[in-house]
PDB file of C-alpha atoms in Angstrom:
ATOM      1  CA  GLN A   1      -1.236 -21.943 -14.564  1.00 46.00           C
ATOM      2  CA  ASP A   2       2.481 -21.829 -15.466  1.00 50.00           C
ATOM      3  CA  SER A   3       4.146 -25.449 -14.975  1.00 49.00           C
ATOM      4  CA  ASP A   4       6.922 -24.125 -12.581  1.00 54.00           C
ATOM      5  CA  ALA A   5       4.289 -22.509 -10.422  1.00 55.00           C
ATOM      6  CA  PRO A   6       3.507 -24.724  -6.911  1.00 60.00           C
ATOM      7  CA  ALA A   7       0.515 -26.305  -7.211  1.00 59.00           C
ATOM      8  CA  VAL A   8      -2.235 -24.855  -4.492  1.00 57.00           C
ATOM      9  CA  ALA A   9      -4.687 -27.257  -2.707  1.00 56.00           C
ATOM     10  CA  THR A  10      -7.779 -25.698  -0.027  1.00 52.00           C
ATOM     11  CA  LEU A  11      -8.082 -28.880   2.961  1.00 50.00           C
ATOM     12  CA  ALA A  12     -11.188 -30.019   1.761  1.00 45.00           C
ATOM     13  CA  LEU A  13     -14.080 -30.177   4.989  1.00 43.00           C
ATOM     14  CA  ALA A  14     -15.311 -33.356   6.401  1.00 40.00           C
ATOM     15  CA  HIS A  15     -14.239 -36.172   4.383  1.00 43.00           C
ATOM     16  CA  PRO A  16     -14.073 -39.632   5.727  1.00 44.00           C
ATOM     17  CA  PRO A  17     -11.638 -41.564   5.125  1.00 46.00           C
ATOM     18  CA  PRO A  18     -11.670 -43.888   2.015  1.00 45.00           C
ATOM     19  CA  ALA A  19     -12.441 -47.733   2.936  1.00 41.00           C
ATOM     20  CA  HIS A  20      -9.943 -50.109   3.688  1.00 40.00           C
ATOM     21  CA  GLY A  21      -7.770 -50.870   0.623  1.00 40.00           C
ATOM     22  CA  SER A  22     -10.553 -47.975  -1.434  1.00 42.00           C
ATOM     23  CA  LEU A  23      -7.463 -45.991  -2.627  1.00 50.00           C
ATOM     24  CA  ASP A  24      -6.067 -46.195  -6.536  1.00 44.00           C
ATOM     25  CA  ARG A  25      -6.541 -49.794  -7.168  1.00 37.00           C
ATOM     26  CA  GLY A  26      -6.790 -51.578  -4.054  1.00 38.00           C
ATOM     27  CA  GLY A  27      -3.722 -53.143  -1.745  1.00 39.00           C
ATOM     28  CA  ALA A  28      -1.316 -52.717  -4.319  1.00 40.00           C
ATOM     29  CA  ALA A  29      -0.661 -50.173  -7.058  1.00 43.00           C
ATOM     30  CA  ALA A  30       2.394 -50.418 -10.153  1.00 42.00           C
ATOM     31  CA  ALA A  31       3.799 -46.514  -9.661  1.00 40.00           C
ATOM     32  CA  GLU A  32       6.962 -46.529 -12.136  1.00 43.00           C
ATOM     33  CA  GLY A  33       7.888 -49.636 -12.125  1.00 44.00           C
ATOM     34  CA  HIS A  34       8.088 -50.256  -8.853  1.00 48.00           C
ATOM     35  CA  TRP A  35       5.489 -52.205  -7.733  1.00 53.00           C
ATOM     36  CA  MET A  36       3.469 -50.749  -4.061  1.00 61.00           C
ATOM     37  CA  CYS A  37       1.789 -51.666  -1.146  1.00 63.00           C
ATOM     38  CA  THR A  38      -1.088 -49.451   0.896  1.00 57.00           C
ATOM     39  CA  CYS A  39      -1.534 -52.197   3.364  1.00 59.00           C
ATOM     40  CA  SER A  40      -0.794 -51.804   7.401  1.00 52.00           C
ATOM     41  CA  HIS A  41       2.273 -52.898   8.942  1.00 56.00           C
ATOM     42  CA  ASP A  42       0.864 -52.662  12.229  1.00 59.00           C
ATOM     43  CA  GLU A  43      -0.554 -55.497  13.865  1.00 63.00           C
ATOM     44  CA  GLU A  44      -2.863 -53.210  16.436  1.00 63.00           C
ATOM     45  CA  TRP A  45      -4.280 -51.160  13.839  1.00 47.00           C
ATOM     46  CA  PRO A  46      -4.092 -53.244  10.845  1.00 53.00           C
ATOM     47  CA  GLU A  47      -7.314 -52.102   9.041  1.00 63.00           C
ATOM     48  CA  ASP A  48      -5.193 -48.208   9.001  1.00 62.00           C
ATOM     49  CA  THR A  49      -5.114 -47.060   5.550  1.00 72.00           C
ATOM     50  CA  TRP A  50      -3.367 -43.851   6.575  1.00 77.00           C
ATOM     51  CA  ASN A  51      -0.389 -45.411   7.532  1.00 85.00           C
ATOM     52  CA  LEU A  52       2.517 -44.136   6.227  1.00 94.00           C
ATOM     53  CA  TYR A  53       3.933 -43.194   9.523  1.00 93.00           C
ATOM     54  CA  GLN A  54       4.756 -46.589   9.439  1.00 93.00           C
ATOM     55  CA  HIS A  55       7.704 -46.037   7.083  1.00 94.00           C
ATOM     56  CA  ILE A  56       8.916 -43.049   8.574  1.00 96.00           C
ATOM     57  CA  GLU A  57      12.345 -43.505   9.638  1.00 96.00           C
ATOM     58  CA  ARG A  58      12.930 -40.428  11.352  1.00 96.00           C
ATOM     59  CA  VAL A  59      11.774 -36.685  11.625  1.00 96.00           C
ATOM     60  CA  GLU A  60      13.550 -33.380  12.608  1.00 96.00           C
ATOM     61  CA  GLY A  61      11.552 -30.076  13.942  1.00 96.00           C
ATOM     62  CA  LEU A  62      13.085 -26.715  12.693  1.00 96.00           C
ATOM     63  CA  ASN A  63      11.788 -24.197  15.514  1.00 96.00           C
ATOM     64  CA  VAL A  64       9.995 -26.744  17.314  1.00 96.00           C
ATOM     65  CA  VAL A  65       9.461 -27.206  21.609  1.00 93.00           C
ATOM     66  CA  GLY A  66      10.925 -30.493  23.430  1.00 76.00           C
ATOM     67  CA  GLU A  67      12.635 -33.049  22.026  1.00 70.00           C
ATOM     68  CA  GLY A  68      12.661 -34.949  18.336  1.00 69.00           C
ATOM     69  CA  ASP A  69      10.586 -37.667  19.988  1.00 82.00           C
ATOM     70  CA  ALA A  70       7.445 -35.143  19.951  1.00 87.00           C
ATOM     71  CA  ALA A  71       7.982 -34.448  16.567  1.00 94.00           C
ATOM     72  CA  MET A  72       8.412 -37.773  15.594  1.00 95.00           C
ATOM     73  CA  GLY A  73       5.173 -39.215  17.462  1.00 95.00           C
ATOM     74  CA  ILE A  74       2.619 -37.033  15.827  1.00 96.00           C
ATOM     75  CA  PHE A  75       2.385 -38.989  12.667  1.00 97.00           C
ATOM     76  CA  LYS A  76       0.411 -41.884  14.772  1.00 94.00           C
ATOM     77  CA  PRO A  77      -2.163 -44.402  13.226  1.00 94.00           C
ATOM     78  CA  HIS A  78      -5.124 -42.940  11.863  1.00 93.00           C
ATOM     79  CA  GLY A  79      -7.716 -44.139  15.653  1.00 93.00           C
ATOM     80  CA  ARG A  80      -5.099 -42.426  17.472  1.00 95.00           C
ATOM     81  CA  ARG A  81      -5.724 -38.724  15.889  1.00 95.00           C
ATOM     82  CA  LEU A  82      -7.949 -37.574  18.222  1.00 96.00           C
ATOM     83  CA  ASP A  83      -4.942 -37.286  21.168  1.00 96.00           C
ATOM     84  CA  ALA A  84      -3.826 -33.930  21.770  1.00 96.00           C
ATOM     85  CA  LEU A  85      -0.534 -35.795  22.900  1.00 94.00           C
ATOM     86  CA  PRO A  86       2.275 -36.035  21.318  1.00 94.00           C
ATOM     87  CA  CYS A  87       2.207 -32.753  19.416  1.00 96.00           C
ATOM     88  CA  VAL A  88       4.570 -29.712  18.429  1.00 96.00           C
ATOM     89  CA  LEU A  89       4.659 -26.486  19.261  1.00 97.00           C
ATOM     90  CA  SER A  90       6.585 -23.375  17.611  1.00 97.00           C
ATOM     91  CA  ASP A  91       9.440 -21.871  19.661  1.00 96.00           C
ATOM     92  CA  THR A  92       9.906 -18.306  19.528  1.00 94.00           C
ATOM     93  CA  ASP A  93       7.654 -17.330  16.394  1.00 97.00           C
ATOM     94  CA  GLU A  94       4.728 -19.134  14.652  1.00 97.00           C
ATOM     95  CA  GLU A  95       6.961 -20.720  11.918  1.00 97.00           C
ATOM     96  CA  LEU A  96       7.732 -24.525  12.183  1.00 97.00           C
ATOM     97  CA  ILE A  97       8.968 -26.887  10.012  1.00 97.00           C
ATOM     98  CA  LEU A  98       9.143 -30.834   9.842  1.00 98.00           C
ATOM     99  CA  LYS A  99      11.404 -32.793   8.017  1.00 98.00           C
ATOM    100  CA  ILE A 100      10.801 -36.503   7.372  1.00 98.00           C
ATOM    101  CA  TRP A 101      12.762 -39.377   5.533  1.00 98.00           C
ATOM    102  CA  PHE A 102      10.965 -42.541   5.043  1.00 97.00           C
ATOM    103  CA  ALA A 103      12.937 -45.926   5.527  1.00 95.00           C
ATOM    104  CA  ALA A 104      12.002 -46.633   1.775  1.00 93.00           C
ATOM    105  CA  PRO A 105      10.594 -44.714  -1.488  1.00 95.00           C
ATOM    106  CA  VAL A 106       6.700 -43.876  -0.911  1.00 95.00           C
ATOM    107  CA  ASN A 107       3.850 -42.552  -3.069  1.00 96.00           C
ATOM    108  CA  ILE A 108       1.475 -40.102  -0.541  1.00 97.00           C
ATOM    109  CA  ARG A 109      -2.071 -38.952  -2.162  1.00 96.00           C
ATOM    110  CA  ARG A 110      -3.578 -37.659   0.812  1.00 96.00           C
ATOM    111  CA  ILE A 111      -2.373 -35.476   3.982  1.00 98.00           C
ATOM    112  CA  ILE A 112      -4.338 -34.654   7.449  1.00 97.00           C
ATOM    113  CA  VAL A 113      -3.245 -31.998   9.023  1.00 98.00           C
ATOM    114  CA  ALA A 114      -4.509 -31.213  12.801  1.00 98.00           C
ATOM    115  CA  SER A 115      -4.474 -29.912  16.279  1.00 97.00           C
ATOM    116  CA  VAL A 116      -6.742 -31.210  18.819  1.00 96.00           C
ATOM    117  CA  GLY A 117      -7.669 -30.991  22.197  1.00 94.00           C
ATOM    118  CA  SER A 118      -9.424 -28.668  24.591  1.00 92.00           C
ATOM    119  CA  ASP A 119      -9.704 -25.009  23.526  1.00 89.00           C
ATOM    120  CA  ALA A 120      -7.133 -24.387  26.165  1.00 88.00           C
ATOM    121  CA  GLU A 121      -4.546 -26.291  24.551  1.00 88.00           C
ATOM    122  CA  ALA A 122      -5.658 -26.369  21.078  1.00 93.00           C
ATOM    123  CA  GLY A 123      -7.287 -22.877  20.376  1.00 93.00           C
ATOM    124  CA  ALA A 124      -8.210 -22.567  16.263  1.00 96.00           C
ATOM    125  CA  ASP A 125      -5.696 -18.719  16.753  1.00 97.00           C
ATOM    126  CA  SER A 126      -2.893 -21.750  17.160  1.00 97.00           C
ATOM    127  CA  HIS A 127      -3.952 -24.354  14.243  1.00 98.00           C
ATOM    128  CA  PRO A 128      -1.736 -24.296  11.157  1.00 98.00           C
ATOM    129  CA  SER A 129      -3.332 -21.788   8.335  1.00 98.00           C
ATOM    130  CA  SER A 130      -1.329 -23.414   5.803  1.00 98.00           C
ATOM    131  CA  VAL A 131       1.465 -25.806   4.864  1.00 98.00           C
ATOM    132  CA  ARG A 132       4.725 -25.403   2.381  1.00 98.00           C
ATOM    133  CA  CYS A 133       5.506 -29.278   1.070  1.00 98.00           C
ATOM    134  CA  PHE A 134       9.111 -29.738  -0.831  1.00 98.00           C
ATOM    135  CA  THR A 135       9.869 -33.087  -1.849  1.00 97.00           C
ATOM    136  CA  GLY A 136      13.075 -34.903  -2.611  1.00 95.00           C
ATOM    137  CA  PRO A 137      17.023 -34.980  -1.783  1.00 95.00           C
ATOM    138  CA  ALA A 138      17.094 -31.728  -3.352  1.00 94.00           C
ATOM    139  CA  ALA A 139      14.994 -30.478  -0.072  1.00 96.00           C
ATOM    140  CA  GLU A 140      16.902 -31.946   2.748  1.00 97.00           C
ATOM    141  CA  GLY A 141      19.165 -28.828   2.861  1.00 95.00           C
ATOM    142  CA  LEU A 142      16.618 -26.560   2.944  1.00 97.00           C
ATOM    143  CA  GLY A 143      15.845 -24.161   6.124  1.00 96.00           C
ATOM    144  CA  PHE A 144      14.208 -21.146   6.852  1.00 95.00           C
ATOM    145  CA  ASP A 145      16.869 -18.492   5.217  1.00 93.00           C
ATOM    146  CA  SER A 146      17.290 -20.855   2.511  1.00 92.00           C
ATOM    147  CA  MET A 147      13.301 -21.839   1.528  1.00 91.00           C
ATOM    148  CA  ALA A 148      12.898 -18.034  -0.144  1.00 85.00           C
ATOM    149  CA  ASP A 149      14.567 -19.212  -3.295  1.00 88.00           C
ATOM    150  CA  SER A 150      13.087 -22.475  -3.406  1.00 93.00           C
ATOM    151  CA  GLN A 151       9.339 -24.084  -5.200  1.00 95.00           C
ATOM    152  CA  PRO A 152       7.257 -25.920  -2.939  1.00 97.00           C
ATOM    153  CA  ALA A 153       5.521 -28.327  -5.065  1.00 97.00           C
ATOM    154  CA  GLN A 154       2.203 -27.838  -3.112  1.00 98.00           C
ATOM    155  CA  VAL A 155       0.885 -25.345  -1.035  1.00 98.00           C
ATOM    156  CA  ILE A 156      -1.894 -26.295   1.423  1.00 98.00           C
ATOM    157  CA  GLU A 157      -4.309 -23.546   2.356  1.00 98.00           C
ATOM    158  CA  LEU A 158      -5.569 -24.933   5.762  1.00 98.00           C
ATOM    159  CA  ALA A 159      -8.731 -25.363   7.561  1.00 97.00           C
ATOM    160  CA  VAL A 160      -9.019 -25.325  11.176  1.00 97.00           C
ATOM    161  CA  ASN A 161      -9.203 -29.014  11.483  1.00 97.00           C
ATOM    162  CA  PRO A 162      -9.941 -30.098  15.400  1.00 95.00           C
ATOM    163  CA  GLU A 163     -11.397 -33.824  14.456  1.00 95.00           C
ATOM    164  CA  ALA A 164      -8.653 -34.422  12.348  1.00 96.00           C
ATOM    165  CA  THR A 165     -11.587 -35.319   9.691  1.00 95.00           C
ATOM    166  CA  ALA A 166     -10.216 -32.740   6.720  1.00 96.00           C
ATOM    167  CA  PHE A 167      -7.924 -34.306   3.989  1.00 96.00           C
ATOM    168  CA  SER A 168      -6.157 -32.731   0.849  1.00 97.00           C
ATOM    169  CA  GLN A 169      -4.661 -34.393  -2.101  1.00 97.00           C
ATOM    170  CA  CYS A 170      -1.300 -33.870  -3.031  1.00 97.00           C
ATOM    171  CA  THR A 171      -0.143 -33.275  -6.304  1.00 96.00           C
ATOM    172  CA  PRO A 172       0.752 -37.116  -7.856  1.00 96.00           C
ATOM    173  CA  ARG A 173       3.812 -36.382  -9.684  1.00 96.00           C
ATOM    174  CA  PRO A 174       5.970 -34.747  -7.074  1.00 97.00           C
ATOM    175  CA  PHE A 175       4.645 -37.233  -4.394  1.00 98.00           C
ATOM    176  CA  THR A 176       6.018 -40.288  -6.205  1.00 96.00           C
ATOM    177  CA  GLN A 177       8.626 -42.320  -5.377  1.00 95.00           C
ATOM    178  CA  VAL A 178       9.824 -39.982  -2.498  1.00 96.00           C
ATOM    179  CA  CYS A 179      12.208 -41.092   0.512  1.00 97.00           C
ATOM    180  CA  PHE A 180      11.983 -37.582   2.131  1.00 98.00           C
ATOM    181  CA  VAL A 181       9.780 -34.448   2.675  1.00 98.00           C
ATOM    182  CA  LEU A 182       9.317 -31.129   4.577  1.00 98.00           C
ATOM    183  CA  LEU A 183       6.960 -29.632   5.932  1.00 98.00           C
ATOM    184  CA  HIS A 184       6.856 -25.820   6.377  1.00 98.00           C
ATOM    185  CA  PHE A 185       4.212 -24.180   8.154  1.00 98.00           C
ATOM    186  CA  PRO A 186       4.405 -19.934   7.831  1.00 97.00           C
ATOM    187  CA  GLY A 187       1.713 -19.460  10.431  1.00 97.00           C
ATOM    188  CA  ASN A 188      -2.007 -19.536  11.674  1.00 98.00           C
ATOM    189  CA  HIS A 189      -5.300 -18.768  12.027  1.00 98.00           C
ATOM    190  CA  GLY A 190      -5.093 -16.128  14.861  1.00 97.00           C
ATOM    191  CA  ALA A 191      -1.287 -15.379  14.504  1.00 96.00           C
ATOM    192  CA  VAL A 192      -0.651 -15.899  17.739  1.00 97.00           C
ATOM    193  CA  GLU A 193       3.137 -16.467  19.016  1.00 96.00           C
ATOM    194  CA  ARG A 194       2.647 -20.590  18.586  1.00 96.00           C
ATOM    195  CA  THR A 195       1.470 -22.767  15.846  1.00 98.00           C
ATOM    196  CA  ARG A 196       0.558 -26.127  17.497  1.00 97.00           C
ATOM    197  CA  VAL A 197       0.447 -29.325  15.416  1.00 97.00           C
ATOM    198  CA  SER A 198      -1.125 -32.890  16.881  1.00 97.00           C
ATOM    199  CA  TYR A 199      -1.751 -35.300  13.978  1.00 97.00           C
ATOM    200  CA  ILE A 200      -0.513 -35.742  10.344  1.00 98.00           C
ATOM    201  CA  GLY A 201      -1.631 -38.078   8.868  1.00 97.00           C
ATOM    202  CA  LEU A 202      -0.409 -39.238   5.568  1.00 96.00           C
ATOM    203  CA  GLN A 203      -2.123 -41.699   3.134  1.00 95.00           C
ATOM    204  CA  GLY A 204      -0.800 -43.202  -0.409  1.00 95.00           C
ATOM    205  CA  GLU A 205       1.490 -46.696  -1.106  1.00 93.00           C
ATOM    206  CA  HIS A 206       4.808 -47.786   0.357  1.00 83.00           C
ATOM    207  CA  SER A 207       7.768 -49.945  -1.291  1.00 76.00           C
ATOM    208  CA  HIS A 208       9.419 -52.758   0.289  1.00 63.00           C
ATOM    209  CA  THR A 209      12.294 -51.628  -0.792  1.00 61.00           C
ATOM    210  CA  LYS A 210      14.711 -49.913   1.918  1.00 59.00           C
ATOM    211  CA  ARG A 211      17.239 -47.739   1.390  1.00 55.00           C
ATOM    212  CA  GLN A 212      20.858 -49.020   2.477  1.00 54.00           C
ATOM    213  CA  ALA A 213      24.034 -48.311   2.244  1.00 55.00           C
ATOM    214  CA  VAL A 214      26.131 -50.353  -0.527  1.00 53.00           C
ATOM    215  CA  ASP A 215      29.591 -51.729   0.763  1.00 59.00           C
ATOM    216  CA  CYS A 216      31.931 -51.196  -2.308  1.00 55.00           C
ATOM    217  CA  LYS A 217      35.721 -51.727  -2.340  1.00 61.00           C
ATOM    218  CA  PHE A 218      38.117 -50.255  -5.078  1.00 55.00           C
ATOM    219  CA  GLU A 219      41.821 -51.343  -6.094  1.00 59.00           C
ATOM    220  CA  LEU A 220      43.720 -48.524  -6.383  1.00 58.00           C
ATOM    221  CA  ILE A 221      46.879 -50.615  -7.465  1.00 59.00           C
ATOM    222  CA  PRO A 222      46.203 -53.697  -8.836  1.00 60.00           C
ATOM    223  CA  ASN A 223      48.551 -57.036  -7.701  1.00 63.00           C
ATOM    224  CA  ALA A 224      50.602 -58.591 -10.511  1.00 62.00           C
ATOM    225  CA  GLU A 225      48.250 -61.373 -11.512  1.00 66.00           C
ATOM    226  CA  ASP A 226      45.436 -59.446 -11.544  1.00 66.00           C
ATOM    227  CA  SER A 227      47.800 -57.104 -13.678  1.00 66.00           C
ATOM    228  CA  ALA A 228      48.468 -60.144 -15.953  1.00 72.00           C
ATOM    229  CA  GLU A 229      45.102 -61.453 -16.151  1.00 74.00           C
ATOM    230  CA  ALA A 230      43.938 -57.729 -17.405  1.00 67.00           C
ATOM    231  CA  ALA A 231      46.586 -57.769 -20.263  1.00 69.00           C
ATOM    232  CA  LYS A 232      45.662 -61.296 -21.496  1.00 72.00           C
ATOM    233  CA  LEU A 233      41.494 -60.435 -22.022  1.00 71.00           C
ATOM    234  CA  LEU A 234      42.983 -56.726 -23.761  1.00 69.00           C
ATOM    235  CA  GLY A 235      45.507 -58.472 -26.095  1.00 71.00           C
ATOM    236  CA  LEU A 236      47.842 -56.454 -24.835  1.00 69.00           C
ATOM    237  CA  ASN A 237      50.440 -59.556 -24.030  1.00 67.00           C
ATOM    238  CA  ASN A 238      50.972 -59.855 -27.570  1.00 67.00           C
ATOM    239  CA  VAL A 239      52.008 -56.133 -27.948  1.00 57.00           C
ATOM    240  CA  GLY A 240      55.916 -57.243 -27.691  1.00 58.00           C
ATOM    241  CA  ALA A 241      55.773 -59.591 -29.939  1.00 51.00           C
ATOM    242  CA  MET A 242      53.894 -58.012 -32.692  1.00 50.00           C
ATOM    243  CA  GLU A 243      56.730 -55.083 -31.833  1.00 56.00           C
ATOM    244  CA  ARG A 244      59.647 -57.703 -32.945  1.00 51.00           C
ATOM    245  CA  MET A 245      57.888 -59.139 -36.355  1.00 51.00           C
ATOM    246  CA  SER A 246      57.971 -55.943 -37.856  1.00 54.00           C
TER     247      SER A 246
END
């Protein structure tokens, strides 16, 4: 297989979620020198291993109906995966994009995509048929027009998943130590105008290192005292004396 080609996976069917603490090496894992954790920080859902929703900083939806809160809301506890709402619907056509920023680096190992609800609101036709995944800072500026020239990290073919039980493994390398993921849903199973998603579950490890701005101050014009001290340290204060001796 071409190493530059995106990995393609088919969503596994009817696999139960792994037991709490069973992902990789239990409750914690070392990844690229960083200690990563799989434990839940949600007191209401302490056993939830599909818990990376807790570490999402913000979500932006492109070509979606409604406000941004709905897009953020579909990343919810695994115990609420059968809640029909909130959900996102594509707007002008069947395509939609979700951009996800994390507060700290995460390793995404598995993903669930589902549209659950009654037949009237969540029919099989509107369920997404695939998702193209882009990761890393370079993907943050991507949109519908610019994705054609970009290679996805992974393409996942999605089965209709009304019970939110089917999940897919993520390719490890591009989903390790990421702070940003873009999910592009290019179409649905029925080729209908609107694509619907009510739950996205992300399982993996998270770190406790928060991203934050660094406040740095640079002195463009040093004061006289600092200049004299720097010259002394560099031995430049003796240049004049040496020139007179020569």
